[in-house]
Structures are given as C-alpha cells and as structure tokens.
Short mmCIF file of C-alpha atoms in Angstrom, two decimals:
data_model
loop_
_atom_site.label_atom_id
_atom_site.label_comp_id
_atom_site.label_asym_id
_atom_site.label_seq_id
_atom_site.Cartn_x
_atom_site.Cartn_y
_atom_site.Cartn_z
CA UNK A 180 78.29 9.30 96.35
CA UNK A 181 79.11 13.01 96.70
CA UNK A 182 75.74 13.62 98.36
CA UNK A 183 76.50 10.95 100.96
CA UNK A 184 79.88 12.54 101.78
CA UNK A 185 78.29 15.98 102.02
CA UNK A 186 75.54 14.57 104.27
CA UNK A 187 78.13 13.09 106.61
CA UNK A 188 80.01 16.40 106.62
CA UNK A 189 76.77 18.22 107.52
CA UNK A 190 76.26 16.08 110.63
CA UNK A 191 79.78 15.07 111.74
CA UNK A 192 81.04 18.45 113.14
CA UNK A 193 77.86 18.85 115.19
CA UNK A 194 78.13 15.31 116.56
CA UNK A 195 81.81 15.81 117.44
CA UNK A 196 81.01 19.13 119.17
CA UNK A 197 78.11 17.50 121.04
CA UNK A 198 80.31 14.68 122.28
CA UNK A 199 83.06 17.08 123.33
CA UNK A 200 80.54 19.31 125.11
CA UNK A 201 79.15 16.26 126.93
CA UNK A 202 82.58 14.95 127.94
CA UNK A 203 83.83 18.41 129.00
CA UNK A 204 80.55 19.54 130.63
CA UNK A 205 81.78 19.39 134.27
CA UNK A 206 84.93 21.37 133.33
CA UNK A 207 83.17 24.10 131.36
CA UNK A 208 82.47 26.64 134.09
CA UNK A 209 82.37 30.34 133.25
CA UNK A 210 84.54 31.11 136.25
CA UNK A 211 86.99 28.67 137.83
CA UNK A 212 88.79 29.42 141.07
CA UNK A 213 92.14 27.73 141.55
CA UNK A 214 94.55 27.99 144.45
CA UNK A 215 96.66 30.76 142.89
CA UNK A 216 94.50 32.16 140.07
CA UNK A 217 91.03 32.51 138.57
CA UNK A 218 90.15 31.53 135.00
CA UNK A 219 87.32 33.03 132.95
CA UNK A 220 85.99 31.41 129.75
CA UNK A 221 83.13 31.89 127.31
CA UNK A 222 79.83 30.98 129.01
CA UNK A 223 78.78 27.36 128.42
CA UNK A 224 75.21 28.37 127.51
CA UNK A 225 76.52 30.28 124.50
CA UNK A 226 78.73 27.35 123.50
CA UNK A 227 75.80 24.93 123.72
CA UNK A 228 73.67 27.22 121.59
CA UNK A 229 76.33 27.05 118.86
CA UNK A 230 76.27 23.25 119.04
CA UNK A 231 72.46 23.21 118.83
CA UNK A 232 72.59 25.55 115.82
CA UNK A 233 75.06 23.19 114.12
CA UNK A 234 72.84 20.17 114.85
CA UNK A 235 69.65 21.86 113.62
CA UNK A 236 71.28 23.20 110.47
CA UNK A 237 73.01 19.88 109.69
CA UNK A 238 69.81 17.86 110.13
CA UNK A 239 67.82 20.40 108.11
CA UNK A 240 70.39 20.20 105.32
CA UNK A 241 70.21 16.40 105.19
CA UNK A 242 66.40 16.56 105.17
CA UNK A 243 66.42 19.12 102.36
CA UNK A 244 68.89 16.92 100.46
CA UNK A 245 66.48 14.00 100.78
CA UNK A 246 63.65 16.24 99.52
CA UNK A 247 65.82 17.12 96.51
CA UNK A 248 66.44 13.42 95.74
CA UNK A 249 62.69 12.75 95.99
CA UNK A 250 61.98 15.62 93.59
CA UNK A 251 60.14 17.79 96.11
CA UNK A 252 62.62 20.63 95.56
CA UNK A 253 63.93 21.85 92.25
CA UNK A 254 67.62 21.72 93.17
CA UNK A 255 70.42 19.20 93.43
CA UNK A 256 71.17 17.65 96.82
CA UNK A 257 74.87 18.46 96.35
CA UNK A 258 74.14 22.17 96.04
CA UNK A 259 71.93 22.26 99.12
CA UNK A 260 74.33 20.16 101.19
CA UNK A 261 77.36 22.19 100.10
CA UNK A 262 75.66 25.35 101.39
CA UNK A 263 74.72 23.69 104.68
CA UNK A 264 78.22 22.21 105.05
CA UNK A 265 79.73 25.68 104.66
CA UNK A 266 77.59 26.94 107.52
CA UNK A 267 78.21 23.94 109.79
CA UNK A 268 81.98 23.89 109.24
CA UNK A 269 82.20 27.65 109.85
CA UNK A 270 80.21 27.27 113.08
CA UNK A 271 82.44 24.36 114.15
CA UNK A 272 85.61 26.39 113.59
CA UNK A 273 84.06 29.27 115.57
CA UNK A 274 83.09 26.85 118.35
CA UNK A 275 86.66 25.47 118.55
CA UNK A 276 88.13 28.99 118.68
CA UNK A 277 85.68 30.06 121.40
CA UNK A 278 86.44 26.91 123.42
CA UNK A 279 90.10 27.88 123.39
CA UNK A 280 89.59 31.49 124.53
CA UNK A 281 90.23 32.15 128.24
CA UNK A 282 91.84 34.63 130.58
CA UNK A 283 93.66 33.52 133.72
CA UNK A 284 94.19 36.17 136.39
CA UNK A 285 96.95 35.80 138.96
CA UNK A 286 97.83 38.13 141.82
CA UNK A 287 100.07 40.44 139.75
CA UNK A 288 99.68 39.31 136.13
CA UNK A 289 97.27 37.88 133.58
CA UNK A 290 97.54 35.22 130.89
CA UNK A 291 95.23 35.59 127.91
CA UNK A 292 94.72 32.63 125.56
CA UNK A 293 93.37 34.19 122.34
CA UNK A 294 91.12 32.57 119.75
CA UNK A 295 94.16 31.92 117.56
CA UNK A 296 97.82 32.21 118.44
CA UNK A 297 100.08 32.04 121.46
CA UNK A 298 99.25 33.02 125.02
CA UNK A 299 99.72 36.68 125.94
CA UNK A 300 101.19 37.53 129.36
CA UNK A 301 101.02 40.96 130.98
CA UNK A 302 101.59 42.47 134.42
CA UNK A 303 98.94 44.74 135.89
CA UNK A 304 101.64 47.28 136.71
CA UNK A 305 102.41 47.61 132.96
CA UNK A 306 98.85 48.80 132.19
CA UNK A 307 98.90 52.48 131.18
CA UNK A 308 95.32 52.78 129.86
CA UNK A 309 92.17 50.75 129.35
CA UNK A 310 89.30 51.70 127.06
CA UNK A 311 86.18 50.19 125.54
CA UNK A 312 85.52 49.21 121.92
CA UNK A 313 83.18 47.11 119.85
CA UNK A 314 79.51 46.35 120.35
CA UNK A 315 77.86 45.56 123.66
CA UNK A 316 77.92 41.81 124.38
CA UNK A 317 75.48 39.61 126.31
CA UNK A 318 77.52 40.27 129.43
CA UNK A 319 76.53 43.94 129.16
CA UNK A 320 80.06 45.09 128.37
CA UNK A 321 82.00 45.90 125.24
CA UNK A 322 85.49 44.60 124.54
CA UNK A 323 88.22 45.96 126.81
CA UNK A 324 91.41 47.24 125.18
CA UNK A 325 94.35 47.11 127.59
CA UNK A 326 97.26 49.35 126.61
CA UNK A 327 100.57 48.22 128.05
CA UNK A 328 104.13 49.45 128.27
CA UNK A 329 107.27 47.92 129.66
CA UNK A 330 110.45 49.44 131.11
CA UNK A 331 111.77 50.29 127.61
CA UNK A 332 108.60 52.25 126.64
CA UNK A 333 107.57 49.55 124.18
CA UNK A 334 103.80 49.81 123.79
CA UNK A 335 101.47 46.96 122.95
CA UNK A 336 97.77 46.36 123.20
CA UNK A 337 95.77 43.41 124.46
CA UNK A 338 92.06 43.03 123.72
CA UNK A 339 89.85 41.20 126.22
CA UNK A 340 86.63 40.26 124.48
CA UNK A 341 83.30 40.93 126.16
CA UNK A 342 82.23 37.29 125.84
CA UNK A 343 83.87 36.66 129.21
CA UNK A 344 82.93 38.21 132.55
CA UNK A 345 84.63 41.58 132.06
CA UNK A 346 83.37 42.88 135.41
CA UNK A 347 85.27 40.20 137.34
CA UNK A 348 88.34 40.70 135.17
CA UNK A 349 88.30 44.44 135.96
CA UNK A 350 87.92 43.79 139.68
CA UNK A 351 90.89 41.43 139.61
CA UNK A 352 93.15 43.72 137.55
CA UNK A 353 92.15 46.61 139.88
CA UNK A 354 93.45 49.44 137.67
CA UNK A 355 90.40 51.68 137.68
CA UNK A 356 92.72 54.69 137.71
CA UNK A 357 93.46 54.14 133.98
CA UNK A 358 90.01 52.89 132.92
CA UNK A 359 88.01 55.00 130.48
CA UNK A 360 84.32 55.44 131.37
CA UNK A 361 81.79 53.07 129.78
CA UNK A 362 80.20 55.94 127.89
CA UNK A 363 81.56 59.17 126.49
CA UNK A 364 78.12 60.78 126.65
CA UNK A 365 78.55 63.99 128.65
CA UNK A 366 74.87 64.82 128.37
CA UNK A 367 74.27 62.76 131.49
CA UNK A 368 76.11 65.39 133.53
CA UNK A 369 74.24 68.33 131.98
CA UNK A 370 71.09 68.13 134.17
CA UNK A 371 73.23 68.00 137.33
CA UNK A 372 75.17 71.10 136.30
CA UNK A 373 71.96 73.02 135.57
CA UNK A 374 70.73 72.54 139.14
#
C-alpha cells in the first residue's frame, strides 16, 4: 500500500505542473507589455524543462519500483520511490516559486514579486547603487543588487535575479549612473594604456 502511495506521489506533482503549464501556456510570456507597465517573468522554456525533468524522474522512479517488486533490483520499492519523491516534490516546490517570481516596471517605480514573501515596491529615484553578484545565468547576466534609500536615509537592498531579462529591466530603470560594471577586471584596459 505504501508503494502505491509513493508511486502516486512520484507522478502527481509532474502531472499537476503539466496541466498548469498547458492551461497557462498563452499567459506565460517572458515579457508582457501592458498599457502602463511591462512585466518580466522566468522564461517559459526553463519552466517547461523543470516539468519535463519531474515527469522523467517520476516515471523512472515508478519503473524502478516495479523492477524492485519483480526482483530485478536488490532494493525495496519504498526506498527507491521515497528517493524519487523527494526529488520530484523539491522540483515542484521550485517550479511553483519560479512561477510566482516576476518584476513589473512602471514609469517611475518597480514592483518585484519574490519567490517567497510579499511584493517589494521601489522608486527608481531611490536607487543609490546597483551591483552584480552570483553566477552568470542563461540570460548572460548575474543577479542585480539594487541598493535603495528613502528620504530618512533608511537603506535597503533588493535583489533582481538573473533568470529574468536583466537587460530590459536595466533599460527601463535607466539608472546607469549608479550601475557597477559587469566585470571588475582592469586588465582589459591595460593594453589600451600601453599604446
């Protein structure tokens, strides 16, 4: 009985994500232009690849569980399915969090919906510095740290993850005067100075 429950749990998150991806497919555009703002989300190709990974892993786990029942593997189906379920559920939670993440850019302010938590609002005029951190993403950019201050000199930071189109976000914020360069490598300037 436990093996049946674990088999269902191995497949169910992937099926739910597949159905939600199919239903929301026309809405899942990387960049959406509205009358008064633009919204940027995680690319749908990346989201679909997570769903495919969940499906493949879930089906593989069920198949390996069947092999265990038939005696082809020297393990219990519960052990194999519990491992696969851990992977599939973790991927599903990651998929849900990534589906939620978006940044909406208005004329003078931005609204960031993080993976977890409440929306973060900030005005472009409150930006005092922007710098790069983290590893380079598929978009070609790292994460963008936006350092803010308000009229009372209260500082806070907002991190825009590189899974969205950072280039378009930067163009919309238009605060290149406070943006740190992409690289801190000064050796690029050395050959020009030697000339």
